[in-house]
Tab-separated table of C-alpha atoms and ligand atoms in Angstrom:
chain	number	residue	atom	x	y	z
A	1	UNK	CA	0.103	-0.053	-0.340
A	2	UNK	CA	1.416	3.418	-0.804
A	3	UNK	CA	2.184	5.954	1.720
A	4	UNK	CA	0.430	8.206	-0.582
A	5	UNK	CA	-2.638	9.040	1.850
A	6	UNK	CA	-6.104	11.553	2.700
A	7	UNK	CA	-7.130	10.320	6.052
A	8	UNK	CA	-9.647	11.821	7.923
A	9	UNK	CA	-10.285	10.759	11.743
A	10	UNK	CA	-13.394	11.503	13.738
A	11	UNK	CA	-13.960	13.444	16.577
A	12	UNK	CA	-15.779	11.577	18.992
A	13	UNK	CA	-15.355	10.798	22.753
A	14	UNK	CA	-15.399	7.638	24.047
A	15	UNK	CA	-16.071	6.060	27.365
A	16	UNK	CA	-15.485	2.307	27.966
A	17	UNK	CA	-15.945	0.864	31.088
A	18	UNK	CA	-18.062	-2.753	32.058
A	19	UNK	CA	-20.728	-1.329	34.993
A	20	UNK	CA	-19.916	1.991	34.375
A	21	UNK	CA	-22.608	3.142	32.044
A	22	UNK	CA	-24.871	5.370	34.561
A	23	UNK	CA	-21.812	6.955	35.621
A	24	UNK	CA	-20.363	7.995	32.719
A	25	UNK	CA	-23.595	9.384	31.106
A	26	UNK	CA	-24.039	11.353	34.664
A	27	UNK	CA	-20.792	11.993	33.738
A	28	UNK	CA	-21.906	13.072	30.272
A	29	UNK	CA	-24.927	14.556	30.281
A	30	UNK	CA	-23.422	17.369	33.152
A	31	UNK	CA	-20.248	18.157	30.935
A	32	UNK	CA	-22.417	19.205	28.479
A	33	UNK	CA	-24.616	21.227	30.123
A	34	UNK	CA	-27.444	19.973	29.217
A	35	UNK	CA	-31.060	20.015	31.330
A	36	UNK	CA	-33.721	18.573	28.789
A	37	UNK	CA	-32.491	14.890	27.771
A	38	UNK	CA	-34.731	13.097	25.083
A	39	UNK	CA	-34.238	8.557	25.986
A	40	UNK	CA	-34.370	7.134	22.629
A	41	UNK	CA	-34.814	2.594	23.096
A	42	UNK	CA	-36.887	0.320	21.625
A	43	UNK	CA	-39.455	-1.237	24.358
A	44	UNK	CA	-37.673	-4.270	24.582
A	45	UNK	CA	-34.907	-1.930	25.253
A	46	UNK	CA	-36.727	0.110	28.383
A	47	UNK	CA	-35.848	-2.035	30.862
A	48	UNK	CA	-31.514	-1.712	30.163
A	49	UNK	CA	-32.430	2.254	29.173
A	50	UNK	CA	-33.890	2.613	32.810
A	51	UNK	CA	-30.929	1.932	34.470
A	52	UNK	CA	-28.632	3.149	32.230
A	53	UNK	CA	-30.441	7.151	33.146
A	54	UNK	CA	-30.902	5.598	36.519
A	55	UNK	CA	-28.504	9.196	37.538
A	56	UNK	CA	-30.461	11.868	35.061
A	57	UNK	CA	-33.260	13.594	34.451
A	58	UNK	CA	-35.278	12.468	31.879
A	59	UNK	CA	-37.378	14.999	29.545
A	60	UNK	CA	-38.897	12.544	27.355
A	61	UNK	CA	-38.541	9.266	26.194
A	62	UNK	CA	-39.247	7.848	22.787
A	63	UNK	CA	-40.014	3.695	22.491
A	64	UNK	CA	-41.161	4.177	18.696
A	65	UNK	CA	-37.710	2.247	16.655
A	66	UNK	CA	-38.334	0.336	13.318
A	67	UNK	CA	-36.116	-1.446	11.908
A	68	UNK	CA	-33.695	0.733	8.668
A	69	UNK	CA	-35.053	4.189	10.131
A	70	UNK	CA	-38.773	4.462	7.746
A	71	UNK	CA	-39.410	8.454	7.402
A	72	UNK	CA	-42.651	8.098	9.238
A	73	UNK	CA	-41.102	6.901	12.185
A	74	UNK	CA	-38.099	9.475	12.042
A	75	UNK	CA	-40.973	11.931	11.626
A	76	UNK	CA	-42.775	10.769	14.769
A	77	UNK	CA	-39.949	11.307	17.082
A	78	UNK	CA	-38.325	14.351	15.011
A	79	UNK	CA	-41.735	16.422	16.178
A	80	UNK	CA	-41.164	14.740	19.898
A	81	UNK	CA	-38.639	16.424	20.102
A	82	UNK	CA	-39.192	19.438	19.229
A	83	UNK	CA	-42.652	19.827	21.139
A	84	UNK	CA	-40.617	18.794	24.321
A	85	UNK	CA	-37.556	21.394	23.627
A	86	UNK	CA	-34.476	19.076	23.860
A	87	UNK	CA	-31.247	19.630	23.826
A	88	UNK	CA	-29.323	16.060	23.976
A	89	UNK	CA	-30.407	12.804	22.896
A	90	UNK	CA	-29.305	9.805	24.361
A	91	UNK	CA	-30.018	7.157	22.234
A	92	UNK	CA	-29.441	3.163	24.159
A	93	UNK	CA	-30.079	0.217	22.234
A	94	UNK	CA	-29.031	-1.805	18.584
A	95	UNK	CA	-27.584	-0.160	15.339
A	96	UNK	CA	-32.029	0.480	14.690
A	97	UNK	CA	-31.755	2.461	17.671
A	98	UNK	CA	-28.173	4.160	17.284
A	99	UNK	CA	-30.046	5.113	13.288
A	100	UNK	CA	-33.845	6.609	14.642
A	101	UNK	CA	-31.390	9.828	16.849
A	102	UNK	CA	-29.244	10.417	13.640
A	103	UNK	CA	-32.038	10.964	11.649
A	104	UNK	CA	-33.005	13.788	14.794
A	105	UNK	CA	-29.731	14.975	14.585
A	106	UNK	CA	-30.056	14.893	11.097
A	107	UNK	CA	-32.531	17.987	10.996
A	108	UNK	CA	-32.422	19.261	14.672
A	109	UNK	CA	-28.136	19.282	14.224
A	110	UNK	CA	-28.771	18.224	18.044
A	111	UNK	CA	-26.337	16.135	19.562
A	112	UNK	CA	-26.097	12.530	20.892
A	113	UNK	CA	-24.618	10.330	22.982
A	114	UNK	CA	-24.689	6.905	22.132
A	115	UNK	CA	-24.967	3.069	24.425
A	116	UNK	CA	-25.171	0.901	22.541
A	117	UNK	CA	-26.076	-2.431	23.107
A	118	UNK	CA	-25.565	-4.635	19.403
A	119	UNK	CA	-21.738	-5.298	17.575
A	120	UNK	CA	-23.418	-3.187	15.008
A	121	UNK	CA	-21.014	0.115	15.273
A	122	UNK	CA	-23.712	2.738	13.930
A	123	UNK	CA	-22.199	5.109	17.140
A	124	UNK	CA	-19.180	5.130	15.678
A	125	UNK	CA	-20.227	6.414	11.821
A	126	UNK	CA	-21.598	9.266	10.727
A	127	UNK	CA	-23.663	7.298	8.218
A	128	UNK	CA	-27.309	7.609	8.241
A	129	UNK	CA	-29.906	5.503	6.877
A	130	UNK	CA	-33.385	6.259	6.388
A	131	UNK	CA	-36.023	3.882	4.549
A	132	UNK	CA	-38.884	5.205	2.008
A	133	UNK	CA	-41.340	3.523	-0.341
A	134	UNK	CA	-39.808	0.422	0.624
A	135	UNK	CA	-35.773	2.489	-0.617
A	136	UNK	CA	-32.607	2.555	2.144
A	137	UNK	CA	-30.887	5.697	1.059
A	138	UNK	CA	-27.844	6.201	3.114
A	139	UNK	CA	-25.627	9.359	3.242
A	140	UNK	CA	-22.707	11.265	5.634
A	141	UNK	CA	-23.307	13.924	7.794
A	142	UNK	CA	-21.136	14.385	11.139
A	143	UNK	CA	-23.969	16.104	12.878
A	144	UNK	CA	-25.491	12.998	12.699
A	145	UNK	CA	-21.632	11.059	14.866
A	146	UNK	CA	-21.670	10.693	18.423
A	147	UNK	CA	-20.592	13.063	20.482
A	148	UNK	CA	-19.538	10.537	23.001
A	149	UNK	CA	-20.203	6.999	22.932
A	150	UNK	CA	-20.712	4.480	25.924
A	151	UNK	CA	-19.725	1.227	25.992
A	152	UNK	CA	-20.277	-1.163	28.537
A	153	UNK	CA	-20.257	-5.150	27.696
A	154	UNK	CA	-23.087	-5.963	30.978
A	155	UNK	CA	-25.748	-4.139	28.603
A	156	UNK	CA	-24.456	-6.848	26.235
A	157	UNK	CA	-25.320	-9.481	27.921
A	158	UNK	CA	-28.562	-9.775	27.226
A	159	UNK	CA	-27.680	-10.914	23.594
A	160	UNK	CA	-28.731	-14.264	22.912
A	161	UNK	CA	-25.698	-16.349	21.640
A	162	UNK	CA	-26.634	-16.461	17.157
A	163	UNK	CA	-27.521	-13.056	18.038
A	164	UNK	CA	-23.698	-11.841	19.612
A	165	UNK	CA	-22.436	-13.639	16.837
A	166	UNK	CA	-24.413	-12.403	13.795
A	167	UNK	CA	-23.634	-9.067	15.209
A	168	UNK	CA	-20.612	-9.553	15.671
A	169	UNK	CA	-19.777	-10.987	11.973
A	170	UNK	CA	-21.207	-7.653	10.756
A	171	UNK	CA	-18.787	-5.917	12.595
A	172	UNK	CA	-15.884	-8.557	11.267
A	173	UNK	CA	-16.995	-7.598	7.981
A	174	UNK	CA	-16.973	-3.821	8.102
A	175	UNK	CA	-12.971	-4.298	9.534
A	176	UNK	CA	-12.747	-7.186	5.890
A	177	UNK	CA	-14.377	-4.539	3.455
A	178	UNK	CA	-12.443	-1.867	4.656
A	179	UNK	CA	-9.447	-3.696	3.136
A	180	UNK	CA	-10.490	-2.647	-0.051
A	181	UNK	CA	-13.144	-0.053	0.154
A	182	UNK	CA	-12.637	3.148	-1.712
A	183	UNK	CA	-11.061	5.455	1.255
A	184	UNK	CA	-8.983	1.911	2.570
A	185	UNK	CA	-5.225	3.878	3.606
A	186	UNK	CA	-2.589	2.600	6.634
A	187	UNK	CA	-4.665	3.789	9.730
A	188	UNK	CA	-8.202	2.189	8.645
A	189	UNK	CA	-6.113	-0.899	7.566
A	190	UNK	CA	-4.648	-1.085	10.754
A	191	UNK	CA	-8.034	-0.345	13.411
A	192	UNK	CA	-9.362	-2.468	10.743
A	193	UNK	CA	-6.844	-5.376	11.993
A	194	UNK	CA	-6.658	-5.056	15.520
A	195	UNK	CA	-11.081	-5.133	14.964
A	196	UNK	CA	-10.360	-8.032	13.276
A	197	UNK	CA	-8.071	-9.604	16.094
A	198	UNK	CA	-10.420	-8.602	19.304
A	199	UNK	CA	-13.316	-9.609	17.312
A	200	UNK	CA	-11.943	-13.109	17.308
A	201	UNK	CA	-10.550	-13.148	19.989
A	202	UNK	CA	-14.092	-12.138	21.945
A	203	UNK	CA	-16.888	-14.433	20.094
A	204	UNK	CA	-15.085	-17.444	21.253
A	205	UNK	CA	-14.983	-15.915	24.378
A	206	UNK	CA	-18.927	-15.474	24.738
A	207	UNK	CA	-20.544	-18.528	23.279
A	208	UNK	CA	-17.842	-20.422	25.604
A	209	UNK	CA	-19.135	-18.485	28.246
A	210	UNK	CA	-22.098	-16.551	27.337
A	211	UNK	CA	-22.613	-14.873	30.922
A	212	UNK	CA	-19.156	-13.594	31.400
A	213	UNK	CA	-17.899	-10.138	30.115
A	214	UNK	CA	-14.433	-11.233	28.786
A	215	UNK	CA	-15.423	-11.527	25.787
A	216	UNK	CA	-18.431	-9.291	25.947
A	217	UNK	CA	-15.473	-6.602	26.226
A	218	UNK	CA	-12.742	-7.903	23.178
A	219	UNK	CA	-15.754	-7.477	21.536
A	220	UNK	CA	-17.022	-4.599	21.974
A	221	UNK	CA	-14.313	-2.861	21.344
A	222	UNK	CA	-13.457	-4.929	18.371
A	223	UNK	CA	-17.090	-3.729	16.954
A	224	UNK	CA	-15.680	-0.810	17.699
A	225	UNK	CA	-12.468	-0.208	16.250
A	226	UNK	CA	-14.322	-2.129	13.155
A	227	UNK	CA	-16.781	0.856	13.129
A	228	UNK	CA	-14.261	3.802	12.749
A	229	UNK	CA	-12.268	1.753	9.983
A	230	UNK	CA	-15.706	0.968	8.203
A	231	UNK	CA	-16.223	5.462	8.936
A	232	UNK	CA	-13.257	5.875	7.470
A	233	UNK	CA	-12.497	3.777	3.959
A	234	UNK	CA	-16.396	3.777	2.794
A	235	UNK	CA	-18.059	0.608	1.486
A	236	UNK	CA	-16.699	-1.964	0.179
A	237	UNK	CA	-18.292	-4.811	-2.357
A	238	UNK	CA	-19.752	-6.848	0.824
A	239	UNK	CA	-21.874	-3.847	2.121
A	240	UNK	CA	-22.747	-2.718	-1.676
A	241	UNK	CA	-24.567	-6.680	-1.751
A	242	UNK	CA	-26.151	-6.449	1.734
A	243	UNK	CA	-27.034	-2.787	1.697
A	244	UNK	CA	-29.225	-4.736	-1.296
A	245	UNK	CA	-30.159	-8.039	0.026
A	246	UNK	CA	-31.107	-5.742	3.202
A	247	UNK	CA	-32.851	-2.663	1.675
A	248	UNK	CA	-34.793	-4.214	-1.611
A	249	UNK	CA	-34.886	-7.975	-0.520
A	250	UNK	CA	-35.306	-6.645	3.622
A	251	UNK	CA	-32.828	-9.267	4.933
A	252	UNK	CA	-32.573	-9.819	8.133
A	253	UNK	CA	-29.101	-6.753	8.849
A	254	UNK	CA	-26.994	-8.903	10.665
A	255	UNK	CA	-27.023	-12.417	9.932
A	256	UNK	CA	-27.128	-11.105	6.425
A	257	UNK	CA	-23.745	-9.765	6.943
A	258	UNK	CA	-22.423	-12.940	8.814
A	259	UNK	CA	-23.603	-15.495	5.905
A	260	UNK	CA	-21.757	-13.306	2.770
A	261	UNK	CA	-18.665	-12.219	4.633
A	262	UNK	CA	-16.924	-15.513	3.127
A	263	UNK	CA	-17.786	-15.162	-0.040
A	264	UNK	CA	-16.973	-11.556	-0.730
A	265	UNK	CA	-13.629	-12.485	1.120
A	266	UNK	CA	-12.839	-15.538	-0.522
A	267	UNK	CA	-14.279	-12.923	-4.077
A	268	UNK	CA	-10.973	-11.216	-3.877
A	269	UNK	CA	-8.647	-11.838	-1.943
A	270	UNK	CA	-6.830	-13.991	-4.376
A	271	UNK	CA	-6.461	-10.286	-5.920
A	272	UNK	CA	-5.957	-8.260	-3.453
A	273	UNK	CA	-2.922	-10.282	-1.691
A	274	UNK	CA	-1.592	-7.191	0.744
A	275	UNK	CA	-5.278	-7.124	1.968
A	276	UNK	CA	-5.324	-11.169	2.263
A	277	UNK	CA	-1.478	-10.880	4.056
A	278	UNK	CA	-2.989	-8.800	7.075
A	279	UNK	CA	-6.586	-10.603	7.057
A	280	UNK	CA	-4.418	-13.249	7.435
A	281	UNK	CA	-2.350	-12.018	9.884
A	282	UNK	CA	-5.004	-10.468	12.477
A	283	UNK	CA	-6.596	-14.414	12.612
A	284	UNK	CA	-2.952	-15.722	13.189
A	285	UNK	CA	-3.525	-17.764	10.355
A	286	UNK	CA	-1.722	-17.893	6.615
A	287	UNK	CA	-4.701	-17.961	5.078
A	288	UNK	CA	-7.106	-15.532	5.419
A	289	UNK	CA	-10.516	-17.454	4.376
A	290	UNK	CA	-8.475	-20.284	6.784
A	291	UNK	CA	-9.091	-17.873	9.336
A	292	UNK	CA	-12.536	-16.656	8.662
A	293	UNK	CA	-14.307	-19.805	7.981
A	294	UNK	CA	-11.881	-21.888	11.382
A	295	UNK	CA	-13.475	-18.786	13.640
A	296	UNK	CA	-16.860	-19.284	11.772
A	297	UNK	CA	-16.606	-23.082	12.447
A	298	UNK	CA	-16.168	-22.787	16.074
A	299	UNK	CA	-19.230	-20.143	16.624
A	300	UNK	CA	-21.646	-21.997	14.399
A	301	UNK	CA	-21.978	-18.540	12.117
A	302	UNK	CA	-24.522	-18.065	9.921
A	303	UNK	CA	-24.184	-19.973	6.950
A	304	UNK	CA	-26.808	-20.106	3.526
A	305	UNK	CA	-29.224	-17.188	2.235
A	306	UNK	CA	-32.215	-19.029	2.138
A	307	UNK	CA	-32.336	-20.332	5.975
A	308	UNK	CA	-33.142	-15.939	6.104
A	309	UNK	CA	-35.329	-15.940	3.264
A	310	UNK	CA	-33.624	-14.684	0.274
A	311	UNK	CA	-34.598	-17.294	-2.700
A	312	UNK	CA	-33.313	-18.599	-6.681
A	313	UNK	CA	-35.715	-16.079	-7.764
A	314	UNK	CA	-34.141	-12.592	-6.753
A	315	UNK	CA	-30.765	-13.689	-7.871
A	316	UNK	CA	-31.115	-11.673	-11.520
A	317	UNK	CA	-32.851	-8.622	-10.036
A	318	UNK	CA	-29.941	-8.826	-6.890
A	319	UNK	CA	-27.298	-8.724	-9.325
A	320	UNK	CA	-28.108	-5.961	-11.326
A	321	UNK	CA	-28.793	-3.922	-8.841
A	322	UNK	CA	-24.988	-4.652	-6.568
A	323	UNK	CA	-23.271	-4.407	-10.105
A	324	UNK	CA	-23.417	-0.698	-10.540
A	325	UNK	CA	-23.032	-0.404	-6.940
A	326	UNK	CA	-18.878	-2.086	-7.242
A	327	UNK	CA	-17.052	0.531	-6.819
A	328	UNK	CA	-14.087	-0.067	-8.850
A	329	UNK	CA	-11.357	0.393	-6.149
A	330	UNK	CA	-12.612	-3.562	-5.600
A	331	UNK	CA	-10.107	-5.650	-5.967
A	332	UNK	CA	-11.716	-8.064	-8.711
A	333	UNK	CA	-13.815	-6.859	-11.465
A	334	UNK	CA	-17.379	-8.064	-10.993
A	335	UNK	CA	-20.070	-9.016	-13.723
A	336	UNK	CA	-22.902	-9.880	-13.706
A	337	UNK	CA	-21.584	-13.426	-13.889
A	338	UNK	CA	-18.915	-13.729	-11.605
A	339	UNK	CA	-22.260	-11.737	-8.635
A	340	UNK	CA	-24.701	-14.586	-9.656
A	341	UNK	CA	-22.129	-17.438	-8.400
A	342	UNK	CA	-21.051	-15.299	-5.618
A	343	UNK	CA	-25.100	-15.107	-4.632
A	344	UNK	CA	-25.963	-18.657	-5.461
A	345	UNK	CA	-23.335	-20.549	-3.219
A	346	UNK	CA	-23.901	-17.751	-0.876
A	347	UNK	CA	-27.663	-18.712	-1.323
A	348	UNK	CA	-27.344	-22.245	-0.561
A	349	UNK	CA	-24.496	-21.747	2.096
A	350	UNK	CA	-21.810	-23.741	-0.387
A	351	UNK	CA	-17.732	-23.958	0.364
A	352	UNK	CA	-16.294	-20.289	0.079
A	353	UNK	CA	-13.510	-21.269	-1.101
A	354	UNK	CA	-15.056	-22.336	-5.167
A	355	UNK	CA	-15.118	-18.714	-5.376
A	356	UNK	CA	-11.371	-18.764	-5.357
A	357	UNK	CA	-10.658	-19.407	-8.226
A	358	UNK	CA	-13.174	-18.152	-10.340
B	1	NAD	P1	-30.733	-3.726	15.690
B	1	NAD	O1	-30.807	-2.727	16.256
B	1	NAD	O2	-32.597	-4.140	14.605
B	1	NAD	O3	-31.793	-4.964	16.833
B	1	NAD	C1	-31.749	-6.531	16.900
B	1	NAD	C2	-32.030	-6.852	17.436
B	1	NAD	O4	-31.708	-6.650	19.033
B	1	NAD	C3	-33.973	-6.038	18.359
B	1	NAD	O5	-35.280	-6.257	18.064
B	1	NAD	C4	-32.944	-4.836	20.218
B	1	NAD	O6	-34.124	-4.991	20.645
B	1	NAD	C5	-31.972	-6.341	20.364
B	1	NAD	N1	-31.340	-6.114	21.056
B	1	NAD	C6	-31.371	-4.773	21.533
B	1	NAD	N2	-29.828	-4.963	21.819
B	1	NAD	C7	-30.043	-5.932	22.727
B	1	NAD	C8	-29.477	-6.947	23.701
B	1	NAD	N3	-27.988	-6.061	24.340
B	1	NAD	N4	-29.944	-7.505	24.512
B	1	NAD	C9	-30.909	-9.004	23.013
B	1	NAD	N5	-31.898	-8.003	22.707
B	1	NAD	C10	-31.420	-6.639	22.159
B	1	NAD	O7	-30.268	-4.714	15.099
B	1	NAD	P2	-28.648	-3.797	15.296
B	1	NAD	O8	-27.875	-5.330	14.037
B	1	NAD	O9	-27.894	-3.669	16.036
B	1	NAD	O10	-29.018	-3.319	14.120
B	1	NAD	C11	-28.621	-2.980	12.742
B	1	NAD	C12	-29.105	-1.990	12.535
B	1	NAD	O11	-28.463	-1.183	12.478
B	1	NAD	C13	-29.673	-1.599	10.222
B	1	NAD	O12	-30.448	-0.990	10.146
B	1	NAD	C14	-28.290	-1.354	9.595
B	1	NAD	O13	-28.882	-0.984	8.901
B	1	NAD	C15	-27.752	0.198	11.040
B	1	NAD	N6	-26.138	0.490	11.174
B	1	NAD	C16	-25.590	1.422	10.910
B	1	NAD	C17	-24.540	1.857	10.217
B	1	NAD	C18	-24.373	2.831	10.048
B	1	NAD	O14	-23.690	3.204	9.953
B	1	NAD	N7	-25.834	4.077	10.129
B	1	NAD	C19	-24.523	0.316	10.826
B	1	NAD	C20	-24.350	-0.121	11.977
B	1	NAD	C21	-25.497	-0.491	11.495
């Protein structure tokens, strides 16, 4: 990789401590001088949010969270924030909840404190997403980057093992895809590699001991790094594929990323020797795909898109939408034929190694 690059580091405070979310939130609200706090958390996440917000005064609770942030859901939250004279947004939950806070910040320019409870990583990016008439649009706006992220591994203890694995591999996908994304550079590659190492260490600890915090701390740390790398490097081939599968075919976010990742890696690795060597080194293996697949086997990771609602009828349409979105930076030139092959393999859970010699 050339040492001529143009890198932007996003400014954000990160407070990391197991069992410390409530104290950290109270200190941050005081530091920011906020007086009218809106807490966003889905119905399910509200129990966690009440614990986290125990030390602050809350002017408005908002629970109407919907995956992929439909515009109507965003408009309701924006109106509620304006009506209550809110001066700070606090979101406690997964990527969908963080996404709703970002939608409010986009128009109101209010600051966000994010308290994530999954490994999706939205809290560390300046990317927003909204869904209108079944089409998901995303954009970049520094106003949606949370000013502070509060990580507390205790909040992820309730995340079931299967969802922890899928969500953690969503983070792994940010790391791996960053290696060949449009703005890949030595800084985001270093962050991505450390994210791979932390997630590969943490996720097996979670499956071995779901009630312990050691693995969950590693996974949260890895998830943060993955998101910083992704925000800096941009969306590569893997994210373009998953964006179409989620947006057009309504497949579940984390599981789709977890399933497609080995196929995207096998597709690109032989054409990106430097990235493949870096990924392999982060896994502690000589080959990147072997490192990922060994980990996925230990985790009993999602295997086939067919298990999440995708069917062979969707392949031609998906390939047609993905093809023009593939970044020019992608190491292997994409064609309708090779994308179709990738999707066929991911549909049924074929051995991804078959794509290496496409
Ligand atoms: P999610 O937020 O939809 O959460 C999945 C489910 O897990 C929900 O039912 C939620 O209530 C539940 N949950 C959350 N925390 C839990 C916990 N600790 N214990 C038990 N259950 C818990 O899913 P996600 O994967 O976190 O986020 C996906 C969304 O985030 C997608 O819309 C995706 O596009 C977005 N995203 C955006 C960015 C970005 O940079 N803008 C990055 C990553 C993901």
